[in-house]
PDB file of C-alpha atoms in Angstrom:
ATOM      1  CA  MET A  28     -27.415 -59.142 -12.260  1.00 49.00           C
ATOM      2  CA  LYS A  29     -28.366 -55.676 -12.349  1.00 49.00           C
ATOM      3  CA  PHE A  30     -27.967 -55.508  -8.904  1.00 49.00           C
ATOM      4  CA  ARG A  31     -24.859 -56.256  -9.127  1.00 52.00           C
ATOM      5  CA  PHE A  32     -23.925 -53.552 -11.797  1.00 47.00           C
ATOM      6  CA  LEU A  33     -25.113 -51.135  -8.916  1.00 46.00           C
ATOM      7  CA  TYR A  34     -23.474 -52.621  -6.806  1.00 48.00           C
ATOM      8  CA  ILE A  35     -19.896 -51.749  -8.636  1.00 48.00           C
ATOM      9  CA  PHE A  36     -21.952 -48.476  -9.175  1.00 45.00           C
ATOM     10  CA  VAL A  37     -21.887 -46.724  -6.746  1.00 43.00           C
ATOM     11  CA  ILE A  38     -18.706 -48.156  -4.890  1.00 45.00           C
ATOM     12  CA  SER A  39     -16.209 -46.914  -7.426  1.00 43.00           C
ATOM     13  CA  PHE A  40     -18.475 -43.941  -7.458  1.00 45.00           C
ATOM     14  CA  ALA A  41     -17.524 -43.202  -3.568  1.00 41.00           C
ATOM     15  CA  LEU A  42     -14.093 -44.102  -4.290  1.00 43.00           C
ATOM     16  CA  GLY A  43     -13.853 -41.345  -7.300  1.00 47.00           C
ATOM     17  CA  ILE A  44     -15.306 -38.648  -4.714  1.00 43.00           C
ATOM     18  CA  PHE A  45     -13.399 -40.037  -1.422  1.00 44.00           C
ATOM     19  CA  ALA A  46     -10.082 -39.795  -3.901  1.00 40.00           C
ATOM     20  CA  LYS A  47     -10.928 -36.674  -5.026  1.00 41.00           C
ATOM     21  CA  ASP A  48     -11.145 -34.800  -1.474  1.00 41.00           C
ATOM     22  CA  ILE A  49      -8.396 -36.362  -0.056  1.00 37.00           C
ATOM     23  CA  TYR A  50      -6.558 -35.380  -3.085  1.00 37.00           C
ATOM     24  CA  ASP A  51      -8.575 -31.389  -3.069  1.00 45.00           C
ATOM     25  CA  ARG A  52      -6.549 -31.291   0.930  1.00 41.00           C
ATOM     26  CA  LYS A  53      -3.449 -31.947  -0.166  1.00 52.00           C
ATOM     27  CA  GLU A  54      -1.273 -29.351   0.519  1.00 58.00           C
ATOM     28  CA  LYS A  55       0.566 -27.674  -2.361  1.00 75.00           C
ATOM     29  CA  LYS A  56       4.574 -27.752  -2.585  1.00 88.00           C
ATOM     30  CA  LYS A  57       5.264 -24.449  -1.466  1.00 89.00           C
ATOM     31  CA  ILE A  58       9.048 -23.326  -3.652  1.00 92.00           C
ATOM     32  CA  ASN A  59      11.168 -21.349  -1.551  1.00 93.00           C
ATOM     33  CA  PHE A  60      11.714 -17.649  -2.887  1.00 94.00           C
ATOM     34  CA  SER A  61      15.424 -18.640  -3.564  1.00 93.00           C
ATOM     35  CA  GLU A  62      14.944 -21.068  -6.624  1.00 94.00           C
ATOM     36  CA  TRP A  63      12.971 -18.327  -8.252  1.00 94.00           C
ATOM     37  CA  PRO A  64      14.046 -16.313 -10.875  1.00 95.00           C
ATOM     38  CA  GLN A  65      14.960 -13.441  -9.173  1.00 95.00           C
ATOM     39  CA  LEU A  66      16.631 -10.149  -9.693  1.00 95.00           C
ATOM     40  CA  ASN A  67      18.582  -8.891  -6.535  1.00 95.00           C
ATOM     41  CA  PHE A  68      19.502  -4.860  -5.922  1.00 94.00           C
ATOM     42  CA  LYS A  69      21.391  -4.168  -2.574  1.00 94.00           C
ATOM     43  CA  ASN A  70      17.789  -3.964  -0.705  1.00 93.00           C
ATOM     44  CA  ILE A  71      15.477  -5.065  -3.070  1.00 95.00           C
ATOM     45  CA  ARG A  72      14.675  -8.753  -4.352  1.00 96.00           C
ATOM     46  CA  VAL A  73      12.627  -9.544  -7.215  1.00 96.00           C
ATOM     47  CA  LEU A  74      10.957 -12.529  -7.923  1.00 96.00           C
ATOM     48  CA  ILE A  75       9.376 -13.224 -11.188  1.00 96.00           C
ATOM     49  CA  ALA A  76       6.464 -15.603 -11.205  1.00 94.00           C
ATOM     50  CA  SER A  77       7.604 -17.036 -14.925  1.00 91.00           C
ATOM     51  CA  HIS A  78       5.198 -20.292 -14.295  1.00 91.00           C
ATOM     52  CA  PRO A  79       1.720 -21.105 -13.860  1.00 89.00           C
ATOM     53  CA  TYR A  80       2.700 -22.713 -10.651  1.00 90.00           C
ATOM     54  CA  LEU A  81       5.101 -19.765  -9.400  1.00 92.00           C
ATOM     55  CA  ALA A  82       1.680 -17.238 -10.208  1.00 91.00           C
ATOM     56  CA  SER A  83       0.154 -19.163  -8.305  1.00 90.00           C
ATOM     57  CA  GLN A  84       1.984 -19.597  -5.110  1.00 94.00           C
ATOM     58  CA  GLY A  85       2.672 -15.581  -4.386  1.00 95.00           C
ATOM     59  CA  PHE A  86       3.243 -14.645  -1.373  1.00 96.00           C
ATOM     60  CA  ALA A  87       1.261 -17.489  -0.097  1.00 94.00           C
ATOM     61  CA  GLY A  88       2.364 -19.872   2.588  1.00 93.00           C
ATOM     62  CA  ALA A  89       5.444 -17.109   2.798  1.00 94.00           C
ATOM     63  CA  GLU A  90       6.416 -16.052   6.573  1.00 94.00           C
ATOM     64  CA  GLU A  91       6.310 -12.313   7.864  1.00 92.00           C
ATOM     65  CA  SER A  92      10.165 -11.655   7.301  1.00 93.00           C
ATOM     66  CA  GLU A  93       9.699 -13.031   3.430  1.00 94.00           C
ATOM     67  CA  PHE A  94       7.552  -9.675   2.798  1.00 95.00           C
ATOM     68  CA  GLU A  95      10.260  -7.278   3.324  1.00 94.00           C
ATOM     69  CA  ASN A  96      11.977  -6.080   0.429  1.00 95.00           C
ATOM     70  CA  THR A  97      10.472  -8.494  -2.186  1.00 97.00           C
ATOM     71  CA  ILE A  98       8.940  -7.727  -5.188  1.00 97.00           C
ATOM     72  CA  ILE A  99       6.442 -10.395  -7.141  1.00 97.00           C
ATOM     73  CA  ILE A 100       6.209  -9.759 -11.221  1.00 96.00           C
ATOM     74  CA  PHE A 101       4.231 -12.122 -13.054  1.00 96.00           C
ATOM     75  CA  PRO A 102       4.626 -11.461 -16.383  1.00 94.00           C
ATOM     76  CA  ASN A 103       1.783 -13.554 -18.295  1.00 89.00           C
ATOM     77  CA  ILE A 104      -0.629 -13.027 -17.501  1.00 88.00           C
ATOM     78  CA  ASP A 105      -2.782 -12.422 -20.218  1.00 79.00           C
ATOM     79  CA  LYS A 106      -2.620 -16.441 -20.861  1.00 74.00           C
ATOM     80  CA  LEU A 107      -3.123 -17.786 -16.718  1.00 66.00           C
ATOM     81  CA  GLN A 108      -7.152 -16.625 -18.277  1.00 66.00           C
ATOM     82  CA  PRO A 109      -9.029 -16.376 -16.188  1.00 76.00           C
ATOM     83  CA  ILE A 110      -7.481 -15.278 -13.474  1.00 85.00           C
ATOM     84  CA  VAL A 111      -8.038 -14.233  -9.744  1.00 90.00           C
ATOM     85  CA  PHE A 112      -5.710 -13.169  -7.286  1.00 93.00           C
ATOM     86  CA  SER A 113      -6.575 -14.269  -3.389  1.00 93.00           C
ATOM     87  CA  ASN A 114      -4.578 -14.107  -0.807  1.00 93.00           C
ATOM     88  CA  LYS A 115      -6.814 -17.032   0.664  1.00 93.00           C
ATOM     89  CA  ASN A 116      -5.256 -20.435   1.245  1.00 91.00           C
ATOM     90  CA  GLU A 117      -5.415 -22.455  -2.426  1.00 86.00           C
ATOM     91  CA  GLY A 118      -3.665 -25.226  -1.367  1.00 89.00           C
ATOM     92  CA  PHE A 119       0.133 -23.124  -0.428  1.00 92.00           C
ATOM     93  CA  GLY A 120      -1.208 -21.587   2.744  1.00 92.00           C
ATOM     94  CA  TYR A 121      -2.931 -17.431   3.330  1.00 93.00           C
ATOM     95  CA  VAL A 122      -1.091 -14.430   2.922  1.00 96.00           C
ATOM     96  CA  LYS A 123      -0.113 -13.227   6.011  1.00 96.00           C
ATOM     97  CA  LYS A 124       0.574  -9.512   4.944  1.00 96.00           C
ATOM     98  CA  ASN A 125      -2.002  -7.155   3.234  1.00 97.00           C
ATOM     99  CA  ILE A 126      -0.703  -6.776  -0.965  1.00 97.00           C
ATOM    100  CA  LYS A 127      -0.894  -3.981  -2.795  1.00 98.00           C
ATOM    101  CA  ILE A 128      -1.160  -5.178  -6.088  1.00 98.00           C
ATOM    102  CA  TYR A 129      -0.658  -3.077 -10.196  1.00 98.00           C
ATOM    103  CA  TYR A 130      -2.069  -4.067 -13.555  1.00 96.00           C
ATOM    104  CA  LEU A 131      -0.073  -3.002 -16.358  1.00 96.00           C
ATOM    105  CA  ASP A 132      -1.003  -3.491 -20.127  1.00 94.00           C
ATOM    106  CA  LYS A 133       1.195  -4.449 -23.077  1.00 93.00           C
ATOM    107  CA  ASN A 134       2.379  -0.705 -23.645  1.00 95.00           C
ATOM    108  CA  PHE A 135       3.261  -1.299 -19.775  1.00 95.00           C
ATOM    109  CA  ARG A 136       0.214   1.604 -18.768  1.00 97.00           C
ATOM    110  CA  ILE A 137      -0.830   0.573 -15.384  1.00 97.00           C
ATOM    111  CA  ILE A 138      -4.197   0.292 -16.122  1.00 97.00           C
ATOM    112  CA  GLY A 139      -5.199  -0.516 -12.415  1.00 96.00           C
ATOM    113  CA  LYS A 140      -4.233  -1.180  -8.709  1.00 97.00           C
ATOM    114  CA  ASP A 141      -5.945  -2.831  -5.778  1.00 97.00           C
ATOM    115  CA  ILE A 142      -4.995  -4.117  -2.065  1.00 97.00           C
ATOM    116  CA  ILE A 143      -5.536  -6.853  -1.169  1.00 97.00           C
ATOM    117  CA  LYS A 144      -6.330  -8.253   2.346  1.00 97.00           C
ATOM    118  CA  LYS A 145      -4.894 -10.697   3.785  1.00 95.00           C
ATOM    119  CA  GLU A 146      -5.774 -13.763   4.206  1.00 94.00           C
ATOM    120  CA  THR A 147      -9.019 -13.014   2.753  1.00 94.00           C
ATOM    121  CA  GLY A 148      -8.341 -10.386  -0.291  1.00 95.00           C
ATOM    122  CA  ILE A 149      -9.126 -11.269  -3.598  1.00 95.00           C
ATOM    123  CA  SER A 150      -8.482  -9.298  -6.731  1.00 96.00           C
ATOM    124  CA  PHE A 151      -9.588  -9.170 -10.393  1.00 94.00           C
ATOM    125  CA  PRO A 152      -7.764  -7.673 -12.547  1.00 94.00           C
ATOM    126  CA  PRO A 153      -8.932  -5.695 -15.647  1.00 93.00           C
ATOM    127  CA  SER A 154      -9.539  -7.554 -19.227  1.00 89.00           C
ATOM    128  CA  GLU A 155      -6.868  -6.047 -21.056  1.00 92.00           C
ATOM    129  CA  SER A 156      -3.680  -6.570 -18.190  1.00 92.00           C
ATOM    130  CA  THR A 157      -0.771  -8.610 -19.158  1.00 93.00           C
ATOM    131  CA  ILE A 158       1.639  -7.799 -16.146  1.00 94.00           C
ATOM    132  CA  ALA A 159       0.887  -7.752 -11.952  1.00 96.00           C
ATOM    133  CA  ILE A 160       3.211  -6.920  -9.275  1.00 97.00           C
ATOM    134  CA  GLU A 161       2.881  -7.591  -6.026  1.00 97.00           C
ATOM    135  CA  GLY A 162       4.134  -5.961  -3.335  1.00 97.00           C
ATOM    136  CA  LEU A 163       3.633  -4.197   0.463  1.00 97.00           C
ATOM    137  CA  PRO A 164       1.227  -1.394   0.791  1.00 95.00           C
TER     138      PRO A 164
END
């Protein structure tokens, strides 16, 4: 009886690890920028990452032409703590260009800025950040 329980436990454990591995490798569904909340001006598009899913996508997986004249505002980064801005492939694809990011506090004061290198870069917002804004350097 003990052997049967152990056998079932080992098989269940192995299947759980296998299922988790499959889930972790699954590509996330990229939401086209045309579907994001946005503001459009003459030559500038301002995307608003108003949902955590959009915030996690950012410029990831975007074609190089989609970076041109595009700015992304992350209005709720204080609610996403802890947060890291990464150009690595976190499921949507790599960020293919260097990105400049500004961090603002609740009074819209700039409290930090960074250049995040394409494909490998990461940036950590200052703890008092509430808004981040990304675009080409």
